[in-house]
PDB file of C-alpha atoms in Angstrom:
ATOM      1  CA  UNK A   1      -0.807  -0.805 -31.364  1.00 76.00           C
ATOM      2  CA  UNK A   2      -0.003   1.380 -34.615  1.00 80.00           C
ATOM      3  CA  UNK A   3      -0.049   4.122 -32.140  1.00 77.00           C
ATOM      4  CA  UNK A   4       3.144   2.788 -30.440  1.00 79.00           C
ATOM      5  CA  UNK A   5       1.420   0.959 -27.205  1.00 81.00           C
ATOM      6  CA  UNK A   6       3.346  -1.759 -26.108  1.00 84.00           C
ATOM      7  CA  UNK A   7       2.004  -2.969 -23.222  1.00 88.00           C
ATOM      8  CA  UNK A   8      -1.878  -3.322 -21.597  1.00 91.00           C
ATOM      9  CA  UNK A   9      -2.225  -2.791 -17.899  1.00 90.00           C
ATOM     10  CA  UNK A  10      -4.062  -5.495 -16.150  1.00 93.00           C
ATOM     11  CA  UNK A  11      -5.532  -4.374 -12.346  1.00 92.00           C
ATOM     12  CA  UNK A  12      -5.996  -7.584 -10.808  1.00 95.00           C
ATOM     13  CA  UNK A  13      -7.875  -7.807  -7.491  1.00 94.00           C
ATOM     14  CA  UNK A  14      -6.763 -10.146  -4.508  1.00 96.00           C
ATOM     15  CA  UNK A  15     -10.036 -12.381  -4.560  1.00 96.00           C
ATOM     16  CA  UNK A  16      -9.485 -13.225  -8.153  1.00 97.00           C
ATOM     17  CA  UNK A  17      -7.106 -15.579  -7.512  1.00 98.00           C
ATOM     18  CA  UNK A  18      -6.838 -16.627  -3.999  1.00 98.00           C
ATOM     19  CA  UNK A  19      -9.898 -18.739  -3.130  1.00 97.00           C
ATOM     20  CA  UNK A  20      -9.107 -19.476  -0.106  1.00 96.00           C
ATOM     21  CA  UNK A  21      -5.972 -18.909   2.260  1.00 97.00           C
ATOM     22  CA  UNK A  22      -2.774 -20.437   0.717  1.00 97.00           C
ATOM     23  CA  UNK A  23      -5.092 -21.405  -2.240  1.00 98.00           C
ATOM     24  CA  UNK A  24      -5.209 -20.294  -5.783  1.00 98.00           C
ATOM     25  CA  UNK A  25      -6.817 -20.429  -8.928  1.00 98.00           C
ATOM     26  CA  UNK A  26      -5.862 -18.332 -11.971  1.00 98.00           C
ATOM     27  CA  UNK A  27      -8.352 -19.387 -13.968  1.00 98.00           C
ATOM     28  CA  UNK A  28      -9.444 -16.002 -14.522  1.00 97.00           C
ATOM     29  CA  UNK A  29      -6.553 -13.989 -14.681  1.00 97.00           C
ATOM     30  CA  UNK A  30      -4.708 -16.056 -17.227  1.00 98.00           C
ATOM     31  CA  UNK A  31      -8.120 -15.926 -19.960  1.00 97.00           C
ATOM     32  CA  UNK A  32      -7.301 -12.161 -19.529  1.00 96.00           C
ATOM     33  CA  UNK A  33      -3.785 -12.105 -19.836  1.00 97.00           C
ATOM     34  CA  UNK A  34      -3.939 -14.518 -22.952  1.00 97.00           C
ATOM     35  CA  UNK A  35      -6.092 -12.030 -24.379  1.00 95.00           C
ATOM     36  CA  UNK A  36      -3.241  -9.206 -24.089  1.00 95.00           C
ATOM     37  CA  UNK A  37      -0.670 -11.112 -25.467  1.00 96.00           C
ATOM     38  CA  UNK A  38      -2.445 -12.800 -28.599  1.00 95.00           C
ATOM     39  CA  UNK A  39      -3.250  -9.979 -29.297  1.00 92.00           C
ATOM     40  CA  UNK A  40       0.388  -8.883 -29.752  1.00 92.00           C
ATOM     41  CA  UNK A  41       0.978  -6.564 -26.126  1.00 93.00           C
ATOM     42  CA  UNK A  42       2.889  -6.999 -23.177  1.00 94.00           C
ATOM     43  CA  UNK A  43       1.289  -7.185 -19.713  1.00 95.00           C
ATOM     44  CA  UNK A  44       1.675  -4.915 -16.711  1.00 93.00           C
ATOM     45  CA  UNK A  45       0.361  -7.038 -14.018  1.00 95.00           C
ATOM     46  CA  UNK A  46      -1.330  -4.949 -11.320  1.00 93.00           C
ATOM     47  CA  UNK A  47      -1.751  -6.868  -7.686  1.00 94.00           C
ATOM     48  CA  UNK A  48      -4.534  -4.755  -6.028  1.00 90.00           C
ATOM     49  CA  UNK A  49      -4.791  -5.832  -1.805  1.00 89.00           C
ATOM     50  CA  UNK A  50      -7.839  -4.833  -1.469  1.00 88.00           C
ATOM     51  CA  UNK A  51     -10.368  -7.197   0.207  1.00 91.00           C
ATOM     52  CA  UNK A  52     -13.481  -7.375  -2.236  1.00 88.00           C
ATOM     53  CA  UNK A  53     -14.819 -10.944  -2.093  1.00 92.00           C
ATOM     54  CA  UNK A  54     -12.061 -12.176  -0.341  1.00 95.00           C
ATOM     55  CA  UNK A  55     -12.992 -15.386   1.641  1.00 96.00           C
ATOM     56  CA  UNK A  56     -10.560 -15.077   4.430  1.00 97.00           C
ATOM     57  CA  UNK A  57     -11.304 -11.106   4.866  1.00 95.00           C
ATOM     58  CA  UNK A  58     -11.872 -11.776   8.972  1.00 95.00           C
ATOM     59  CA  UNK A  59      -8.794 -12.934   9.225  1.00 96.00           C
ATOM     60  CA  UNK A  60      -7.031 -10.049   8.501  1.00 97.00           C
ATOM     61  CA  UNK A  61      -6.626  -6.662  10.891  1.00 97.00           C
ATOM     62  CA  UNK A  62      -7.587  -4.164   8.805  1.00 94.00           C
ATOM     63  CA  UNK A  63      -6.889  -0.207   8.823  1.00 91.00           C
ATOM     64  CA  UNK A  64      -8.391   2.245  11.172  1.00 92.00           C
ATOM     65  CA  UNK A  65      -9.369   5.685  11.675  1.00 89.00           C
ATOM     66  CA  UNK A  66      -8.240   7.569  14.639  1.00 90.00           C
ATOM     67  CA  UNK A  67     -12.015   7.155  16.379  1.00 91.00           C
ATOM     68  CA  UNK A  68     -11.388   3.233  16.049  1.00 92.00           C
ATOM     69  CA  UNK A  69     -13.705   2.515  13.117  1.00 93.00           C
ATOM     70  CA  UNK A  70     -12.439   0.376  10.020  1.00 92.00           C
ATOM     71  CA  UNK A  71     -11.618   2.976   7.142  1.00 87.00           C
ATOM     72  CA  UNK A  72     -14.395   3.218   4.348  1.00 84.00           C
ATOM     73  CA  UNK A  73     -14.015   5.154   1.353  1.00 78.00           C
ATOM     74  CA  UNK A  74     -17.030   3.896  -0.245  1.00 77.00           C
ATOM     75  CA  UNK A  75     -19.411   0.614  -0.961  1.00 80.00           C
ATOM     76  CA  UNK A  76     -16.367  -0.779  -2.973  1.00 77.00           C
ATOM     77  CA  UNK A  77     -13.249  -0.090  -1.604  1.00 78.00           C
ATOM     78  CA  UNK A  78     -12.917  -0.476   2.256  1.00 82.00           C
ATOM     79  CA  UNK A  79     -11.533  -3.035   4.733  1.00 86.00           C
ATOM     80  CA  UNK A  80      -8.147  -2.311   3.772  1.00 88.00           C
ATOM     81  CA  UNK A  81      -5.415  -4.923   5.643  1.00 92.00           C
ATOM     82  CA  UNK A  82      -2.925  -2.716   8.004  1.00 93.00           C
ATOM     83  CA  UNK A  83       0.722  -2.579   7.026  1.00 92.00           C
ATOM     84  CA  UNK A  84       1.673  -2.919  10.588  1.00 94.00           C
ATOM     85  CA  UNK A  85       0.657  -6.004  11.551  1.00 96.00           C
ATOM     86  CA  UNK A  86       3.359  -9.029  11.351  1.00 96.00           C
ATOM     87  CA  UNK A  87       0.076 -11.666  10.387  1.00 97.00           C
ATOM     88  CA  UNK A  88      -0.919  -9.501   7.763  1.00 97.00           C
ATOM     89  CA  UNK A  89       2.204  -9.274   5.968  1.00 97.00           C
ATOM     90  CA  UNK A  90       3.362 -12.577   6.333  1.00 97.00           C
ATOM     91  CA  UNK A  91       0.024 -13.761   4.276  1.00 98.00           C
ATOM     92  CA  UNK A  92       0.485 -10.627   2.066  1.00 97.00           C
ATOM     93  CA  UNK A  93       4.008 -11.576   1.165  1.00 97.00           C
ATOM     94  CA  UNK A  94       3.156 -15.166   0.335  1.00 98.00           C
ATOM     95  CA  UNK A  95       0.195 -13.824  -2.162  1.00 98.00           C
ATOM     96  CA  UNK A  96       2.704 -11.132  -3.558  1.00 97.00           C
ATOM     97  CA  UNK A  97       4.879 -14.386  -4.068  1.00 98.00           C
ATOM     98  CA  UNK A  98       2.612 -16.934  -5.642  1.00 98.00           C
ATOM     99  CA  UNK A  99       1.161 -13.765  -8.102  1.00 98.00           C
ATOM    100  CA  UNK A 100       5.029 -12.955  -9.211  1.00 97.00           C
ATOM    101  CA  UNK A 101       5.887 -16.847  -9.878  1.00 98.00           C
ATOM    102  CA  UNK A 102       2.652 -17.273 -11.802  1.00 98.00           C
ATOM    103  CA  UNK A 103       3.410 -14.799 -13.941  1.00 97.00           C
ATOM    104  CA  UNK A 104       7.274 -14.906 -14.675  1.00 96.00           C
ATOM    105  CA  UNK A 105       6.658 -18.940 -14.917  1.00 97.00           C
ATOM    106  CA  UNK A 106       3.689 -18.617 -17.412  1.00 97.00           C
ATOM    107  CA  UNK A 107       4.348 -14.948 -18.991  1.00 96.00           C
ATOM    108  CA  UNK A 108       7.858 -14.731 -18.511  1.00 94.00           C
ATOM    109  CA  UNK A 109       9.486 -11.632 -20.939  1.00 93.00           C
ATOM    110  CA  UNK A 110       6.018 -10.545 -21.643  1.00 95.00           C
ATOM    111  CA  UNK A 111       5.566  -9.587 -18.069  1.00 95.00           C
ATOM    112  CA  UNK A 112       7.330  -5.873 -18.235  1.00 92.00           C
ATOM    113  CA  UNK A 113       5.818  -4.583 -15.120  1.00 92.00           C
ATOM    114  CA  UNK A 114       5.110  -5.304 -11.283  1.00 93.00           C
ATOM    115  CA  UNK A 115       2.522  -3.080  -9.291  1.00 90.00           C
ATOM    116  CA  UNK A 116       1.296  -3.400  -6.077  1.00 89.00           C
ATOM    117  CA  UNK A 117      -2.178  -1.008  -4.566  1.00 84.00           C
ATOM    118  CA  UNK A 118      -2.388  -0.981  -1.502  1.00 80.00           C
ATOM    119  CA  UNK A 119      -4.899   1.714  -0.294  1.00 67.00           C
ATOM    120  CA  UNK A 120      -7.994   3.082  -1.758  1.00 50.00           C
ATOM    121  CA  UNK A 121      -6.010   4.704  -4.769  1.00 42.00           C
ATOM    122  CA  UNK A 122      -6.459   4.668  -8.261  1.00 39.00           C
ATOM    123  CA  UNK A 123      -9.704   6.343  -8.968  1.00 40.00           C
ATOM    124  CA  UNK A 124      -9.572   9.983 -10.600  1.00 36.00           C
ATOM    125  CA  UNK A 125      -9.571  12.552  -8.520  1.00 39.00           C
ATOM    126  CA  UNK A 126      -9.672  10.650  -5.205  1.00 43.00           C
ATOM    127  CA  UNK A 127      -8.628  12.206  -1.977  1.00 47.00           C
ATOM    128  CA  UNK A 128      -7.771  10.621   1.343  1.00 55.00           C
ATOM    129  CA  UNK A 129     -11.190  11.261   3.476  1.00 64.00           C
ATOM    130  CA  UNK A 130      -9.329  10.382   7.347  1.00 74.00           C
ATOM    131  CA  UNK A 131      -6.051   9.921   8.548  1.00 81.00           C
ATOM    132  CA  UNK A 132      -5.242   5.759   8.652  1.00 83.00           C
ATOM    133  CA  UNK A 133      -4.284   3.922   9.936  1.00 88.00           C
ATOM    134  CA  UNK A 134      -4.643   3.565  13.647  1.00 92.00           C
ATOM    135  CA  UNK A 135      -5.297  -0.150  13.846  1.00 94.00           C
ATOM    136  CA  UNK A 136      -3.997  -1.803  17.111  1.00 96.00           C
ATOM    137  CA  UNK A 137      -0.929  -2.926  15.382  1.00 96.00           C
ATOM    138  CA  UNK A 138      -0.250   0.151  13.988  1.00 95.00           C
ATOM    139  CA  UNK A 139      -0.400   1.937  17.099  1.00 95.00           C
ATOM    140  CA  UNK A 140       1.710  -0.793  18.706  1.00 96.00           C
ATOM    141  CA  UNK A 141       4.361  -0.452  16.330  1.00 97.00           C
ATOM    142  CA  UNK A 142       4.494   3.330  15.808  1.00 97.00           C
ATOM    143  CA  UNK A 143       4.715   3.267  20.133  1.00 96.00           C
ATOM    144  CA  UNK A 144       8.073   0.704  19.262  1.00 97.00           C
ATOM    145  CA  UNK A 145       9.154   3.488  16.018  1.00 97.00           C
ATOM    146  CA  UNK A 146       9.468   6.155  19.097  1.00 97.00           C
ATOM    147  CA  UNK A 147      11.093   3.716  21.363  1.00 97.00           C
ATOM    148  CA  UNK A 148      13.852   2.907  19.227  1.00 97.00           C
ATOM    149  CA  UNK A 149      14.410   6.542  18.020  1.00 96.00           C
ATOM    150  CA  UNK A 150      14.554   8.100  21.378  1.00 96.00           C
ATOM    151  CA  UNK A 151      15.523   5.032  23.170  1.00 95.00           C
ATOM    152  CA  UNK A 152      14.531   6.712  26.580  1.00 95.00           C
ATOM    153  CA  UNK A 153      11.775   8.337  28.194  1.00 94.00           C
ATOM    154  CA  UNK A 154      13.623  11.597  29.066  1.00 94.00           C
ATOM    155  CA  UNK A 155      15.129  11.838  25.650  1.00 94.00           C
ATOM    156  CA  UNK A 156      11.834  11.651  24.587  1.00 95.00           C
ATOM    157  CA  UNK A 157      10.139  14.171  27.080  1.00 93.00           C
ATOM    158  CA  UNK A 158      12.403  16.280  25.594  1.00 93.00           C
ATOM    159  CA  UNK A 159      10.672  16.828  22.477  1.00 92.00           C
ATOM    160  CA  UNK A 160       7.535  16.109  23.619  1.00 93.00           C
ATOM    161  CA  UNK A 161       5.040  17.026  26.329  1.00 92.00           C
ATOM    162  CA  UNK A 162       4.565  13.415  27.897  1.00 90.00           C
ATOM    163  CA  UNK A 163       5.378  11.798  31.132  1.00 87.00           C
ATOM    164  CA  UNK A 164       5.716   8.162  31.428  1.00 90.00           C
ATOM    165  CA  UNK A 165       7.622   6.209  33.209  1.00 93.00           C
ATOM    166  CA  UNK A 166       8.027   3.816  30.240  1.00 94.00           C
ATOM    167  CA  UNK A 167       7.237   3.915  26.009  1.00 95.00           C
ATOM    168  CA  UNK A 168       4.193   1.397  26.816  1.00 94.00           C
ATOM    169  CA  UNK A 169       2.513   3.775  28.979  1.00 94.00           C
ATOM    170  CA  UNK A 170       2.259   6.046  25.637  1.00 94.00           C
ATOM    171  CA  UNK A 171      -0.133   3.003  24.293  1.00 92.00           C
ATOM    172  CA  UNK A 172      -2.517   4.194  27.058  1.00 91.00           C
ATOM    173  CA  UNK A 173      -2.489   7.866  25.976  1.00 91.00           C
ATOM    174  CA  UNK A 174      -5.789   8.926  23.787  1.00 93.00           C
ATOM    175  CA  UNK A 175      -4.383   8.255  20.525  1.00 93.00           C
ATOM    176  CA  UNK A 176      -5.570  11.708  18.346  1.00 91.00           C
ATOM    177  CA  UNK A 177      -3.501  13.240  21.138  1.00 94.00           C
ATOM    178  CA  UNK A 178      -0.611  11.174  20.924  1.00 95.00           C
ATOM    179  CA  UNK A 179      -0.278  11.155  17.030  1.00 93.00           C
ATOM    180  CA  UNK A 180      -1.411  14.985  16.592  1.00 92.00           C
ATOM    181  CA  UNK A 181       1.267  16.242  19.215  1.00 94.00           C
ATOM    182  CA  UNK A 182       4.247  13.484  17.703  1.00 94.00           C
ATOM    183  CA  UNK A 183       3.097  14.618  14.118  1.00 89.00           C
ATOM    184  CA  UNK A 184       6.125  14.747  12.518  1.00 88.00           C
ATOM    185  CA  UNK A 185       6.976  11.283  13.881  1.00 92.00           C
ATOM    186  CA  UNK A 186       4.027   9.600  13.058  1.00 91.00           C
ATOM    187  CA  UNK A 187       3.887  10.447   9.124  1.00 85.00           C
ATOM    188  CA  UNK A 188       7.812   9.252   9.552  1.00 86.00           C
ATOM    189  CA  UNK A 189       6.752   6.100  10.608  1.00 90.00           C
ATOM    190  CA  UNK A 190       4.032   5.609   8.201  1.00 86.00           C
ATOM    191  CA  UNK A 191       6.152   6.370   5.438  1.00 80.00           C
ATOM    192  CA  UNK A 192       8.365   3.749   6.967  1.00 86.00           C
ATOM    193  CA  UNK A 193       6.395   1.410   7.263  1.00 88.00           C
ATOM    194  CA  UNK A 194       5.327   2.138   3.249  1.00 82.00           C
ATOM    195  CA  UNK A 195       8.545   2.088   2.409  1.00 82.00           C
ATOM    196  CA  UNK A 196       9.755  -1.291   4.176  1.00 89.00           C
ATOM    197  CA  UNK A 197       6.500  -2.749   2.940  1.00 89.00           C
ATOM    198  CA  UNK A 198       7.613  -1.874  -0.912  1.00 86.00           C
ATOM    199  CA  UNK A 199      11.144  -3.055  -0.277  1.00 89.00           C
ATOM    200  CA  UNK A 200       9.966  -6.824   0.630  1.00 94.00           C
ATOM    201  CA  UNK A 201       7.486  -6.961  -2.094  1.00 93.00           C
ATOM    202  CA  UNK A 202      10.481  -5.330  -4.570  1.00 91.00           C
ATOM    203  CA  UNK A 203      12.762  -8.498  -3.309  1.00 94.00           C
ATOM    204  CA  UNK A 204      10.025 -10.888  -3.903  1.00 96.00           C
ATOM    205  CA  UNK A 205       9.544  -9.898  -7.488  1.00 95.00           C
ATOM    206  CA  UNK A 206      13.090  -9.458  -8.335  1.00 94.00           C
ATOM    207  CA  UNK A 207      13.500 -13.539  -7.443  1.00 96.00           C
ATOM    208  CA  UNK A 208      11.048 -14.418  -9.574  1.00 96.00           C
ATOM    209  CA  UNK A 209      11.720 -12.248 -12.122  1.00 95.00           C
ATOM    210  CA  UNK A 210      15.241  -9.753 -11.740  1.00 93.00           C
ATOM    211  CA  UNK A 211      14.819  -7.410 -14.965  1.00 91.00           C
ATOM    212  CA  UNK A 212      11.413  -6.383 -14.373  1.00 91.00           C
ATOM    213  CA  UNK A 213      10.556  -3.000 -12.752  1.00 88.00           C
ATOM    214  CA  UNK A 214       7.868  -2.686 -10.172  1.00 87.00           C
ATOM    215  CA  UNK A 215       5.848   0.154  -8.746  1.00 80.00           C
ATOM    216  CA  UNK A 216       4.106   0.872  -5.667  1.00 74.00           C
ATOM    217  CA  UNK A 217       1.126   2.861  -6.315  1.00 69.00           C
ATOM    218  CA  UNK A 218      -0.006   5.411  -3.595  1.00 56.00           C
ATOM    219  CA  UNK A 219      -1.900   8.075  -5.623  1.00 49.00           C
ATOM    220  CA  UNK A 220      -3.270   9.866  -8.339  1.00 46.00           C
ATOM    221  CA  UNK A 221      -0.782  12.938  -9.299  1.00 44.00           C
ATOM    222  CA  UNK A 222      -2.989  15.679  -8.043  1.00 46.00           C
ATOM    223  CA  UNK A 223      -3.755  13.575  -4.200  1.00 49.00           C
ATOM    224  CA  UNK A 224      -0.651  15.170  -2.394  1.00 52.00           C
ATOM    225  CA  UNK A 225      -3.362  15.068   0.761  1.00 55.00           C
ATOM    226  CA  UNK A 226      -3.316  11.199   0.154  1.00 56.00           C
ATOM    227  CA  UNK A 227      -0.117  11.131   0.144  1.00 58.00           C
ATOM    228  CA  UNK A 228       0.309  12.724   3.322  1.00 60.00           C
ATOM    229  CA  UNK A 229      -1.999  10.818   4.788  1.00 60.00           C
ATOM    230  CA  UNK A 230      -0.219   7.315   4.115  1.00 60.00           C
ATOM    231  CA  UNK A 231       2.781   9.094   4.983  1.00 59.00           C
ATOM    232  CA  UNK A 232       4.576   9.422   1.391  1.00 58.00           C
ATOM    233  CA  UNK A 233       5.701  12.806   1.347  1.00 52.00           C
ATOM    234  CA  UNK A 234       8.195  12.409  -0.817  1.00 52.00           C
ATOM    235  CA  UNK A 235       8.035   9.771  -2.625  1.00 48.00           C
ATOM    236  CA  UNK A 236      11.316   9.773  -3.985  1.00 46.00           C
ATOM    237  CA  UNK A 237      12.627   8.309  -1.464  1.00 46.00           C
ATOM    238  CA  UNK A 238      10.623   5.028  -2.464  1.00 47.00           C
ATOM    239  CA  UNK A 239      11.359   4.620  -6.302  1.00 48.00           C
ATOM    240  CA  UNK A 240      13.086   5.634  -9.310  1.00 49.00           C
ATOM    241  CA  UNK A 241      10.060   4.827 -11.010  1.00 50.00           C
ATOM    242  CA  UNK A 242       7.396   7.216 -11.837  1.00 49.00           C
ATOM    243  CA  UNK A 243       4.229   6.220 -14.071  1.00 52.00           C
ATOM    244  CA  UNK A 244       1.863   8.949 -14.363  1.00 52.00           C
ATOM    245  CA  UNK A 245      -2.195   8.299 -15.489  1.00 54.00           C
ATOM    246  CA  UNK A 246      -2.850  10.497 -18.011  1.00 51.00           C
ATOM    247  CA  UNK A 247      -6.815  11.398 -17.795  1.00 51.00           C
ATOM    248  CA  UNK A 248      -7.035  13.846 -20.511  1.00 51.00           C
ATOM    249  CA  UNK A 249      -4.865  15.803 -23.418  1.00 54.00           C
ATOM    250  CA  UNK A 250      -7.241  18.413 -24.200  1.00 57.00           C
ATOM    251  CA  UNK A 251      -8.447  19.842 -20.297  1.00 55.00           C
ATOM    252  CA  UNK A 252      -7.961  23.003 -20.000  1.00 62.00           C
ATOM    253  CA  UNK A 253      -6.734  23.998 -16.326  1.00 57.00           C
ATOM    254  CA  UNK A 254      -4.709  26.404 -14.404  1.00 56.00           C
ATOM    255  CA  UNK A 255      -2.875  23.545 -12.324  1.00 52.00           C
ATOM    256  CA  UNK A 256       0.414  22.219 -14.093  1.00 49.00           C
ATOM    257  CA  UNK A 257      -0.230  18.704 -14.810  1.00 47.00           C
ATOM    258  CA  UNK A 258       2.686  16.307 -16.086  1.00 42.00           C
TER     259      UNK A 258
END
């Protein structure tokens, strides 16, 4: 603390606290948390979605890879829930909301920041190993992203070398094809559907608590391929708020790291 730290960031996964559906217990989170403020720090309360022990895990549709399979990047963090889907973020929201009361009611001012993970991110030096996600609902909706950007089929033959008759027939088209050939579209309208993702979780927070600043975390600084991949290539256009890991004062290397 002499050194001028003020607050402790705490990374607190999904299962922690939800039991079951609808159902929580914060047991655990709050003998952590009392430990970071008695001992004189502020709390940066991390929200991790990822599905490690989570009871109701089936439930959810979870992110694909363009071959169909659920995205793994290794024994701990897989099965993550797709963005796209309307069930998903309906339950998502409601944990997003019981984890930003809990804290503003019990921590209030000593809460200073909100941060949400999403994605397999976070570990040093991690790099996006497939493109994600191509879960049915993802597909569905990025099918309804081109439908209301090019609003017809000819407008959208235009661009692109498809003929249908209607945007649903694209749905039947092999989907490497579809997303490969519409690239520029399709990391559009995953950065989209980032971005409208962050916005409801940044209005959830800001009711329960209105001063405190939240971040959506995406990637390390050096995983611009990660980046890409979720479709935040430029991240500016998501947040005025930057944090930056630092992983080392003294390494020596010919890439510029802030």
């Amino acid at each position: 603390k002499e050194s001028g730290l003020g607050y402790v960031d705490f990374g607190i996964l999904w299962s922690a606290f939800e039991v079951e559906k609808g159902k929580y217990n914060w047991t655990f989170v709050d003998s952590i948390v009392d430990q970071i403020v008695n001992a004189g720090f502020s709390v940066g309360a991390t929200l991790v979605l990822w599905t490690n022990g989570l009871s109701f895990k089936d439930d959810l549709e979870l992110q694909k890879t363009a071959d169909g399979e659920i995205y793994t990047y290794d024994d701990s963090r897989k099965d993550f829930p797709s963005l796209a889907s309307k069930e998903n973020l309906e339950t998502i929201y409601d944990t997003i909301s019981a984890f930003a009361v809990h804290f503003s009611e019990k921590y209030g001012d000593k809460t200073v920041l909100f941060r949400v993970v999403t994605s397999p991110f976070g570990d040093s030096g991690y790099t996006a190993a497939a493109d994600v996600d191509y879960s049915e609902s993802a597909v569905s909706a990025f099918v309804s992203y081109l439908s209301d950007k090019y609003r017809t089929t000819d407008a959208f033959a235009e661009n692109y070398p498809f003929s249908v008759s209607s945007f649903e027939d694209l749905k039947n088209e092999e989907v490497k094809k579809l997303t490969a050939t519409c690239l520029y579209d399709w990391k559009t309208f995953k950065q989209k559907t980032l971005s409208d993702f962050y916005k409801e979780a940044v209005k959830i927070f800001k009711k329960a608590n209105p001063t405190c600043p939240t971040e959506l975390m995406f990637g390390g600084v050096e995983d611009t391929k990660t980046a890409v991949y979720r479709g935040f290539y430029d991240p500016y256009t998501v947040s005025e708020n930057v944090g930056a890991d630092i992983y080392s004062t003294t390494w020596e290397s010919d890439i510029p790291l802030d």
